[in-house]
Amino acid sequence: MKKFILLLLKFSTALVGVVTFLVIISALIGRSLFPFQIQEDKNILILGNSHPECAINDNEIDGVINLAQSGTAYFYDYLKLREFVNKNHHIDTVILGYTYSDLKKEMDEWVTGEDKLKFKIRDYFILFNSKDYFALAFSNPVGVITNTPQTIFYNLNAGIKGLPHMGGFKYLERNKLKEAKERLKKQNTNETPFKISNYQGKYLKKIYAFCKERNITLILLSTPLHPMEVEYQKEMLQSYNNFASKNLPEALLINHSNFQLPESYYADLDHLNHKGARLYTQYLKTNYFDR
Amino acid sequence: MLFNSLDFAIFLPLVFVSYWFVTGRNLKLQNLLIVIASYIFYGWWDWRFLSLILFSTIVDYSVGLGLAKEKNALKRKILLITSLCVNLGFLGFFKYYNFFLDNFITAFSFFGREIQGNTLNIILPVGISFYTFQTLSYTIDVYKKKLVPTKDFIAFSAFVSFFPQLVAGPIERATHLLPQFYKKRVFDYRKAVDGLRQILWGLFKKVVIADNCAQYANIIFESHTDYSGSTLVLGALFFAFQIYGDFSGYSDIAIGTSRLFGFDLMKNFAFPYFSRDIAEFWRRWHISLSTWFRDYLYIPLGGSRGGTWMKVRNTFIIFIVSGFWHGANWTFIIWGALNAVYFLPLLLLKKNRANTDVVANGKFLPSIKDFLNIASTFGLTLLAWIFFRAETVQGALDYIGGIFSKTLFDKPEVLPYKLMPFILLLILVEWVQRENSHALEMEVDKPILSRPTRWAMYIGLIVLIFSFGGSQQEFIYFQF
């Protein structure tokens, strides 16, 4: 028995040592291979989750790069922002997705929940420093530890895949509006009182502070939502405005949630499909970027 | 509690340490600990069904004692029937009630009589088919005087509820497992190390192979009308590896875990996809169930001793009952019958024991003949799995119809390149190790690989498990 326990201890030590070594080495290789450098003529960086990811086609607007990705919490946006701005001093404007629901308490799950953690830790691991890692580990120790070994392959993959690994415009063909409406009708509108997410609030403030420190214009953008969704989320509107005016006073808040679009331009209640994206991108181009 | 869960990763070391250190290696305390641990393990799903296990345990324990005392043949038979009724009654109610009711209603309406019947919303207790068969083996063996009934209730409870194999087997015979609860267990270093290796390979099969294959198989089977024939072939292929990885993976973990506690469970899988004919496949697939049916159903029915008609009848009975054991659906019955059809020519031509040795024994590659036999047997199995996986018989027929369409040679719409290397790794390792009892079996004292190589291999597997594990799925066989 003693021999067995000793063997297990030795093996566990070797396992932790080898895995840690491989994780670090692969992260370093992934980082060194990753093309962080953005073209000089692109000075506007778009970050956020699936809302800006599906709404703004950066191929149609000069000077813009969209690195938003579905399921991304502000924690990861902060890591992305820090890395890309530090490596691209020509970025002077950041457009960050900021819709009503981005601040709600349930969004904490996007940082601590196993479902998102599994994918996001491996996608963004090359952006982590030790402080970020321990901050995340503190939020969900078991989830972070068990999901760390998978980063070995994904760190290397990030280096090979390049920018699309971190996000980019998503061309959505689907139109699942009908199903989404049915689902929403079944939901209770007053389920829980609105509370602000700890992690979303904290990292949104960090993003704001980071941009301010570097004289970067921060634009908080709510991309178009379906009118039914706007109605459903109207309770959150006040908190949404209050949070921005109180904590992010110098950020420019653009609320396009009421932007009028035909029904066939939505992928669902929160997202635009490719037709909606084309129209909305044109609108942004004409009314904001070309000016 | 799932074997591939954090709960089990905490539970197992706690039970292991308590078992070897806290109980002071006292046999009775160890058995009691196994009972408590097993009830916790099972209760993690649904504590309400613990009462079923307890009731079954009490009934079979009492029947066993009754059979020991009773000399009167009729009374002994009544005791046996009591046990059969209780155990099969539970199984019948929980598993087959709605199936029989639906089919009676359909049958009556076919003859123009409408009858009313209310199906019940019954939850199937996890593993009921497994522990029912295990306890039945005890009563039947005691009845046949092959086994002396136990007076030790704790040992018997531990035998019925032994957590590594409680919910998905291997279905142990009382003659094999029960005596192990009477003997003092001594920690065996070699057994424990080998057990850990088997657990590791089982986890690889479950988490990397089965759970990933499940994602593709589910998508393809659920929308099979949208896919080309070639994709449907891939769907069946993914399911074949899913069910193998899932069930044999579970068995490996169960056997490996038992070895940590000083128990030997029977082998449940012996690299079945390398079989050269269907008879060999059934000697290598779910061995504990096949042999259970052989010993407690096929042989009592006369086995293959009678005339041709008797052989045909018994073969169909055993395969159909085996199919029905898997689930209350016509798809399982057809799956069983189809296997009987595959098996019958071998039996009638007396070739059912033509391949009892390991394929290409002592060689690295099989002969062309063996290879073609393996491929054709796998093809037949694949076809049968479609019935096993489909929701309805019509769904299975449509699926097969979709395969044999003009799109059979189109480029598949689903090609999971990430998954292919893992399936190839599984095939390669199992092929190389096919003469052993499991894929990572090696001499503990004189291993063929040096320690750094072995450890690198284990660490590699662990990294693969954590890196490429599919989304956690329940074990398929839990539903049976």
XYZ file of C-alpha atoms in Angstrom, chain B:
480
model
C -22.988 9.543 -9.759
C -21.233 9.385 -13.095
C -17.784 7.836 -13.334
C -16.654 10.786 -15.454
C -17.739 13.418 -12.953
C -16.035 15.490 -10.314
C -18.341 13.949 -7.726
C -16.915 10.523 -8.448
C -13.357 11.873 -8.529
C -13.875 12.970 -4.915
C -15.998 9.997 -3.883
C -13.589 7.287 -5.038
C -10.463 8.380 -3.103
C -12.583 8.965 0.016
C -14.036 5.457 -0.151
C -10.630 3.997 -1.032
C -8.908 5.583 1.968
C -11.760 4.671 4.331
C -11.803 1.118 2.983
C -8.112 0.388 3.498
C -7.273 2.633 6.444
C -10.344 3.534 8.493
C -11.961 0.110 8.673
C -8.756 -1.404 9.994
C -9.126 -3.996 7.205
C -11.902 -5.622 9.170
C -13.919 -7.671 6.682
C -17.334 -6.872 8.121
C -16.571 -3.178 8.340
C -15.235 -3.173 4.791
C -18.409 -4.828 3.538
C -20.531 -2.389 5.493
C -18.561 0.486 4.019
C -19.164 -0.887 0.532
C -22.908 -1.021 1.210
C -22.984 2.544 2.530
C -20.801 3.830 -0.319
C -22.915 1.994 -2.883
C -26.146 3.436 -1.516
C -24.644 6.924 -1.591
C -23.393 6.304 -5.133
C -26.830 5.177 -6.281
C -28.790 7.681 -4.203
C -26.869 10.483 -5.918
C -29.240 9.973 -8.888
C -32.454 9.331 -7.084
C -32.549 8.219 -3.467
C -36.173 7.079 -3.801
C -35.154 4.019 -5.789
C -32.831 2.832 -3.036
C -35.927 1.251 -1.537
C -36.201 -0.998 -4.612
C -32.648 -2.258 -4.185
C -33.168 -2.760 -0.474
C -36.437 -4.603 -1.035
C -34.887 -6.813 -3.709
C -31.970 -7.529 -1.385
C -34.235 -8.501 1.514
C -36.440 -10.702 -0.683
C -33.556 -12.587 -2.293
C -31.665 -12.942 0.974
C -34.773 -14.399 2.635
C -35.535 -16.637 -0.354
C -31.947 -17.900 -0.242
C -32.254 -18.798 3.449
C -35.627 -20.371 2.785
C -34.221 -22.487 -0.026
C -31.425 -23.687 2.261
C -33.883 -24.940 4.865
C -36.580 -26.242 2.574
C -36.381 -29.825 1.290
C -39.817 -30.005 -0.292
C -39.458 -29.580 -4.061
C -42.766 -27.754 -4.492
C -42.061 -25.309 -1.706
C -38.587 -24.699 -3.094
C -40.136 -23.953 -6.475
C -42.601 -21.543 -4.854
C -39.710 -19.727 -3.197
C -37.894 -19.456 -6.517
C -41.036 -18.197 -8.247
C -41.489 -15.601 -5.495
C -38.028 -14.243 -6.181
C -38.588 -14.296 -9.936
C -41.943 -12.548 -9.582
C -40.601 -9.822 -7.312
C -37.517 -9.101 -9.400
C -39.065 -9.489 -12.825
C -42.219 -7.791 -11.539
C -40.283 -4.648 -10.695
C -38.477 -4.819 -14.007
C -41.720 -5.430 -15.892
C -43.535 -2.604 -14.208
C -40.862 0.033 -14.462
C -39.559 -0.908 -17.860
C -42.275 -2.621 -19.859
C -45.654 -1.540 -18.485
C -46.232 1.272 -20.985
C -44.848 -0.774 -23.872
C -47.232 -3.674 -23.296
C -50.178 -1.373 -22.691
C -49.545 0.575 -25.901
C -49.186 -2.614 -27.900
C -52.352 -4.162 -26.444
C -54.296 -1.039 -27.334
C -52.842 -1.083 -30.866
C -53.553 -4.801 -31.257
C -57.171 -4.448 -30.120
C -57.792 -1.460 -32.342
C -56.368 -3.469 -35.263
C -59.157 -5.993 -34.726
C -61.737 -3.262 -34.551
C -62.082 -3.100 -30.761
C -61.196 0.173 -29.120
C -60.012 -0.217 -25.538
C -58.972 2.439 -23.076
C -55.763 2.391 -21.135
C -53.796 5.036 -19.379
C -50.052 4.941 -19.754
C -48.182 5.951 -16.624
C -45.435 8.487 -16.355
C -42.910 6.007 -14.984
C -39.288 6.891 -14.308
C -37.009 3.972 -15.045
C -34.729 3.322 -12.059
C -31.110 3.484 -13.181
C -29.486 0.089 -13.609
C -32.604 -1.921 -12.698
C -31.950 -4.468 -15.483
C -28.438 -5.057 -14.215
C -28.981 -5.569 -10.520
C -32.173 -7.539 -11.153
C -30.276 -10.061 -13.249
C -27.471 -10.192 -10.720
C -29.770 -11.018 -7.816
C -31.691 -13.495 -9.958
C -28.470 -15.376 -10.607
C -28.128 -15.795 -6.835
C -31.613 -17.221 -6.308
C -31.403 -19.506 -9.326
C -27.967 -20.831 -8.345
C -29.106 -21.420 -4.766
C -32.212 -23.165 -6.072
C -30.069 -25.357 -8.310
C -27.787 -26.017 -5.318
C -24.790 -24.627 -7.133
C -24.310 -22.109 -4.352
C -24.664 -22.252 -0.600
C -26.873 -19.323 0.458
C -25.267 -16.708 2.609
C -26.326 -15.905 6.140
C -24.329 -12.707 6.105
C -26.837 -9.992 5.182
C -24.206 -7.266 4.897
C -22.091 -9.345 2.511
C -25.181 -10.113 0.457
C -26.219 -6.441 0.378
C -22.708 -5.530 -0.728
C -22.920 -8.139 -3.491
C -26.241 -6.755 -4.756
C -25.294 -3.100 -4.565
C -21.513 -3.138 -5.208
C -21.154 0.390 -6.596
C -18.604 -0.108 -9.410
C -20.928 -2.419 -11.287
C -24.319 -1.611 -9.781
C -25.775 0.469 -12.587
C -24.228 -0.889 -15.784
C -22.543 -4.169 -15.014
C -20.674 -6.364 -15.656
C -23.592 -8.506 -14.461
C -21.810 -10.701 -11.988
C -22.752 -14.238 -11.040
C -23.301 -14.849 -7.381
C -20.981 -17.867 -7.633
C -18.151 -15.581 -8.734
C -18.636 -12.330 -6.829
C -20.389 -13.268 -3.599
C -17.567 -15.488 -2.243
C -15.198 -12.541 -2.665
C -17.154 -10.730 0.035
C -16.435 -13.541 2.512
C -12.686 -13.551 2.064
C -10.291 -11.175 3.705
C -9.090 -8.733 1.087
C -5.425 -7.916 0.983
C -4.226 -4.897 -0.908
C -2.534 -6.100 -4.079
C -0.165 -3.548 -5.576
C -0.167 -5.140 -9.021
C -3.912 -5.417 -9.116
C -4.342 -1.806 -8.047
C -1.850 -0.482 -10.620
C -3.480 -2.524 -13.346
C -6.876 -1.297 -12.165
C -5.778 2.317 -12.510
C -4.569 1.670 -16.054
C -7.885 0.108 -16.940
C -9.766 3.065 -15.441
C -7.637 5.442 -17.505
C -8.348 3.626 -20.747
C -12.037 3.396 -19.859
C -12.162 7.153 -19.309
C -10.444 7.748 -22.638
C -13.007 5.579 -24.400
C -15.923 7.217 -22.650
C -14.875 10.859 -22.614
C -12.852 11.219 -25.803
C -14.384 8.598 -28.082
C -17.981 8.071 -26.963
C -18.910 11.599 -25.930
C -17.460 13.108 -29.102
C -18.960 10.469 -31.387
C -22.303 11.030 -29.626
C -22.446 14.638 -30.766
C -22.145 13.655 -34.432
C -24.270 10.511 -34.188
C -27.067 12.479 -32.481
C -27.075 15.202 -35.122
C -27.081 12.734 -38.015
C -29.676 10.343 -36.562
C -32.002 13.156 -35.498
C -32.082 14.783 -38.953
C -31.208 11.800 -41.113
C -33.543 12.877 -43.907
C -31.352 15.938 -44.508
C -28.137 14.005 -45.102
C -26.550 12.077 -47.951
C -26.071 8.303 -47.886
C -22.364 8.688 -47.186
C -23.080 10.893 -44.153
C -25.590 8.354 -42.882
C -22.902 5.659 -43.088
C -20.683 7.925 -41.022
C -23.535 8.467 -38.560
C -23.876 4.710 -38.059
C -20.098 4.462 -37.726
C -20.033 7.174 -35.064
C -22.789 5.412 -33.194
C -20.901 2.109 -33.375
C -17.881 3.746 -31.750
C -20.043 5.728 -29.370
C -21.772 2.686 -27.959
C -18.552 0.712 -27.821
C -16.609 3.533 -26.153
C -19.463 4.253 -23.805
C -20.253 0.767 -22.620
C -16.859 -0.894 -22.741
C -15.417 2.291 -21.218
C -17.874 1.988 -18.350
C -16.999 -1.675 -17.907
C -13.281 -0.874 -17.855
C -13.785 1.772 -15.179
C -16.002 -0.598 -13.181
C -13.502 -3.459 -13.369
C -10.542 -1.178 -12.648
C -12.309 0.420 -9.681
C -13.189 -2.994 -8.259
C -9.556 -4.012 -8.481
C -8.604 -1.058 -6.276
C -10.781 -2.638 -3.598
C -9.368 -6.113 -4.112
C -12.215 -7.516 -6.232
C -12.081 -9.251 -9.590
C -15.021 -8.718 -11.890
C -15.575 -10.711 -15.041
C -14.417 -9.402 -18.391
C -17.257 -7.726 -20.258
C -15.665 -6.820 -23.599
C -12.867 -8.490 -25.520
C -12.195 -6.175 -28.475
C -15.453 -7.144 -30.235
C -14.930 -5.080 -33.380
C -12.034 -7.367 -34.340
C -14.416 -10.328 -34.574
C -14.390 -12.401 -37.717
C -17.988 -13.550 -37.508
C -21.113 -12.725 -35.542
C -20.704 -15.694 -33.208
C -17.286 -14.407 -32.227
C -18.721 -10.897 -31.871
C -21.246 -12.158 -29.337
C -18.526 -13.963 -27.405
C -16.721 -10.631 -27.149
C -19.549 -8.081 -26.694
C -21.283 -7.606 -23.340
C -19.984 -10.985 -22.265
C -21.638 -10.893 -18.846
C -25.113 -10.551 -20.386
C -24.550 -13.030 -23.213
C -23.301 -15.677 -20.813
C -26.142 -14.894 -18.380
C -28.677 -15.586 -21.088
C -26.729 -18.652 -22.185
C -26.666 -20.143 -18.671
C -30.087 -19.140 -17.394
C -32.161 -19.184 -20.576
C -30.527 -20.876 -23.564
C -29.279 -23.992 -21.787
C -32.477 -24.518 -19.732
C -34.410 -24.267 -23.037
C -32.336 -27.131 -24.401
C -29.531 -25.103 -25.951
C -28.267 -26.568 -29.189
C -28.731 -30.167 -28.092
C -32.058 -30.747 -29.811
C -32.942 -30.878 -33.492
C -32.593 -28.092 -36.002
C -35.965 -26.581 -35.168
C -35.064 -26.419 -31.471
C -31.742 -24.735 -32.253
C -33.454 -22.151 -34.451
C -36.147 -21.502 -31.840
C -33.692 -21.186 -28.971
C -31.396 -18.927 -30.944
C -34.233 -16.587 -31.805
C -35.531 -16.617 -28.233
C -32.193 -15.725 -26.714
C -31.455 -12.931 -29.182
C -34.952 -11.464 -29.064
C -35.049 -11.563 -25.268
C -31.615 -9.982 -25.233
C -32.885 -7.243 -27.531
C -35.961 -6.745 -25.345
C -33.769 -6.565 -22.248
C -32.173 -3.469 -23.757
C -35.395 -1.562 -24.007
C -39.143 -1.610 -24.385
C -39.223 -0.766 -28.058
C -39.679 -2.776 -31.238
C -36.370 -1.391 -32.496
C -34.492 -3.425 -29.868
C -36.494 -6.536 -30.642
C -35.659 -6.212 -34.330
C -32.036 -5.555 -33.448
C -32.019 -8.832 -31.500
C -33.830 -10.741 -34.247
C -31.454 -9.396 -36.871
C -28.501 -10.682 -34.877
C -30.218 -14.060 -34.652
C -30.537 -14.055 -38.440
C -26.821 -13.283 -38.713
C -25.956 -15.998 -36.209
C -28.177 -18.782 -37.458
C -26.242 -19.830 -40.591
C -23.098 -20.215 -38.480
C -24.951 -22.361 -35.966
C -26.618 -24.543 -38.570
C -23.362 -25.020 -40.469
C -21.618 -25.709 -37.147
C -19.243 -22.835 -37.749
C -20.261 -20.814 -34.722
C -17.092 -21.813 -32.897
C -14.786 -21.469 -35.895
C -13.103 -18.376 -34.457
C -12.412 -18.881 -30.790
C -8.804 -17.718 -30.788
C -7.471 -14.181 -31.031
C -7.342 -12.892 -34.596
C -3.873 -12.928 -36.191
C -2.451 -14.411 -33.027
C 1.264 -13.628 -32.741
C 1.274 -11.467 -35.874
C 0.979 -7.753 -36.292
C -1.316 -7.710 -39.320
C -4.272 -9.966 -40.085
C -4.405 -12.067 -43.234
C -6.503 -10.705 -46.092
C -9.162 -13.308 -45.319
C -9.288 -12.287 -41.647
C -9.375 -8.632 -42.599
C -12.300 -9.171 -44.970
C -14.107 -11.216 -42.325
C -13.578 -8.484 -39.730
C -14.813 -5.838 -42.174
C -17.924 -7.804 -43.164
C -18.779 -8.617 -39.534
C -18.370 -4.969 -38.624
C -20.597 -4.014 -41.560
C -23.351 -6.341 -40.374
C -23.044 -5.028 -36.846
C -23.247 -1.478 -38.159
C -26.494 -2.254 -39.951
C -27.961 -3.746 -36.779
C -26.878 -0.727 -34.694
C -29.127 1.462 -36.841
C -32.155 -0.319 -35.380
C -30.655 -0.059 -31.916
C -30.161 3.702 -32.203
C -33.295 4.684 -34.139
C -36.351 5.927 -32.244
C -38.775 3.862 -34.339
C -38.624 0.936 -36.745
C -39.816 3.193 -39.554
C -37.043 5.640 -38.662
C -34.469 2.853 -38.929
C -35.847 1.683 -42.268
C -35.811 5.242 -43.598
C -32.244 5.620 -42.379
C -31.159 2.447 -44.168
C -33.084 3.548 -47.265
C -31.202 6.840 -47.102
C -27.867 5.021 -47.038
C -28.603 2.965 -50.132
C -29.543 5.959 -52.224
C -27.695 7.587 -55.096
C -25.960 9.931 -52.589
C -24.031 7.029 -51.061
C -20.841 8.074 -52.809
C -21.240 11.835 -52.351
C -18.800 13.699 -50.167
C -20.201 13.509 -46.604
C -21.605 16.771 -45.225
C -20.135 15.974 -41.810
C -16.435 15.156 -41.630
C -15.078 15.595 -38.119
C -11.368 15.601 -38.802
C -10.619 16.244 -35.124
C -12.273 13.000 -34.095
C -10.677 10.688 -36.667
C -7.196 10.535 -35.069
C -8.725 9.482 -31.745
C -10.729 6.691 -33.336
C -7.587 5.552 -35.130
C -5.668 5.676 -31.849
C -8.341 3.544 -30.202
C -8.225 0.987 -33.003
C -4.421 0.898 -33.053
C -3.941 0.493 -29.286
C -6.694 -2.112 -28.992
C -5.353 -4.009 -32.002
C -1.846 -4.130 -30.555
C -3.186 -5.205 -27.161
C -5.892 -7.561 -28.415
C -4.308 -10.583 -26.759
C -4.587 -8.945 -23.326
C -7.593 -8.468 -21.117
C -7.630 -4.700 -21.581
C -5.865 -2.198 -23.769
C -3.349 -0.912 -21.224
C -2.561 -4.238 -19.628
C 1.145 -4.805 -19.073
C 3.226 -6.875 -16.724
C 3.481 -4.739 -13.614
C 6.795 -6.273 -12.535
C 8.371 -6.502 -15.980
C 6.573 -3.991 -18.197
C 7.512 -3.898 -21.867
C 7.837 -0.114 -21.749
C 10.141 1.842 -19.471
C 8.587 3.907 -16.707
C 9.181 7.315 -18.388
C 7.562 6.009 -21.590
C 4.588 4.616 -19.717
C 4.141 7.761 -17.680
C 4.406 9.908 -20.798
C 1.685 7.750 -22.328
C -0.575 8.077 -19.272
C -0.033 11.833 -19.082
C -0.768 12.072 -22.807
C -4.044 10.216 -22.309
C -4.995 12.406 -19.353
C -4.279 15.550 -21.382
C -6.395 14.168 -24.231
C -9.228 13.410 -21.805
C -9.176 16.945 -20.425
C -8.586 18.574 -23.805
C -10.912 16.763 -26.142
C -13.593 15.401 -23.893
C -16.976 15.862 -25.534
C -19.828 17.400 -23.612
C -20.583 15.123 -20.690
C -23.191 12.540 -21.616
C -24.832 9.928 -19.446
C -23.775 6.373 -20.099
C -26.100 4.871 -22.719
C -26.568 1.653 -20.807
C -27.958 3.449 -17.751
C -31.298 3.597 -19.538
C -31.415 -0.176 -19.759
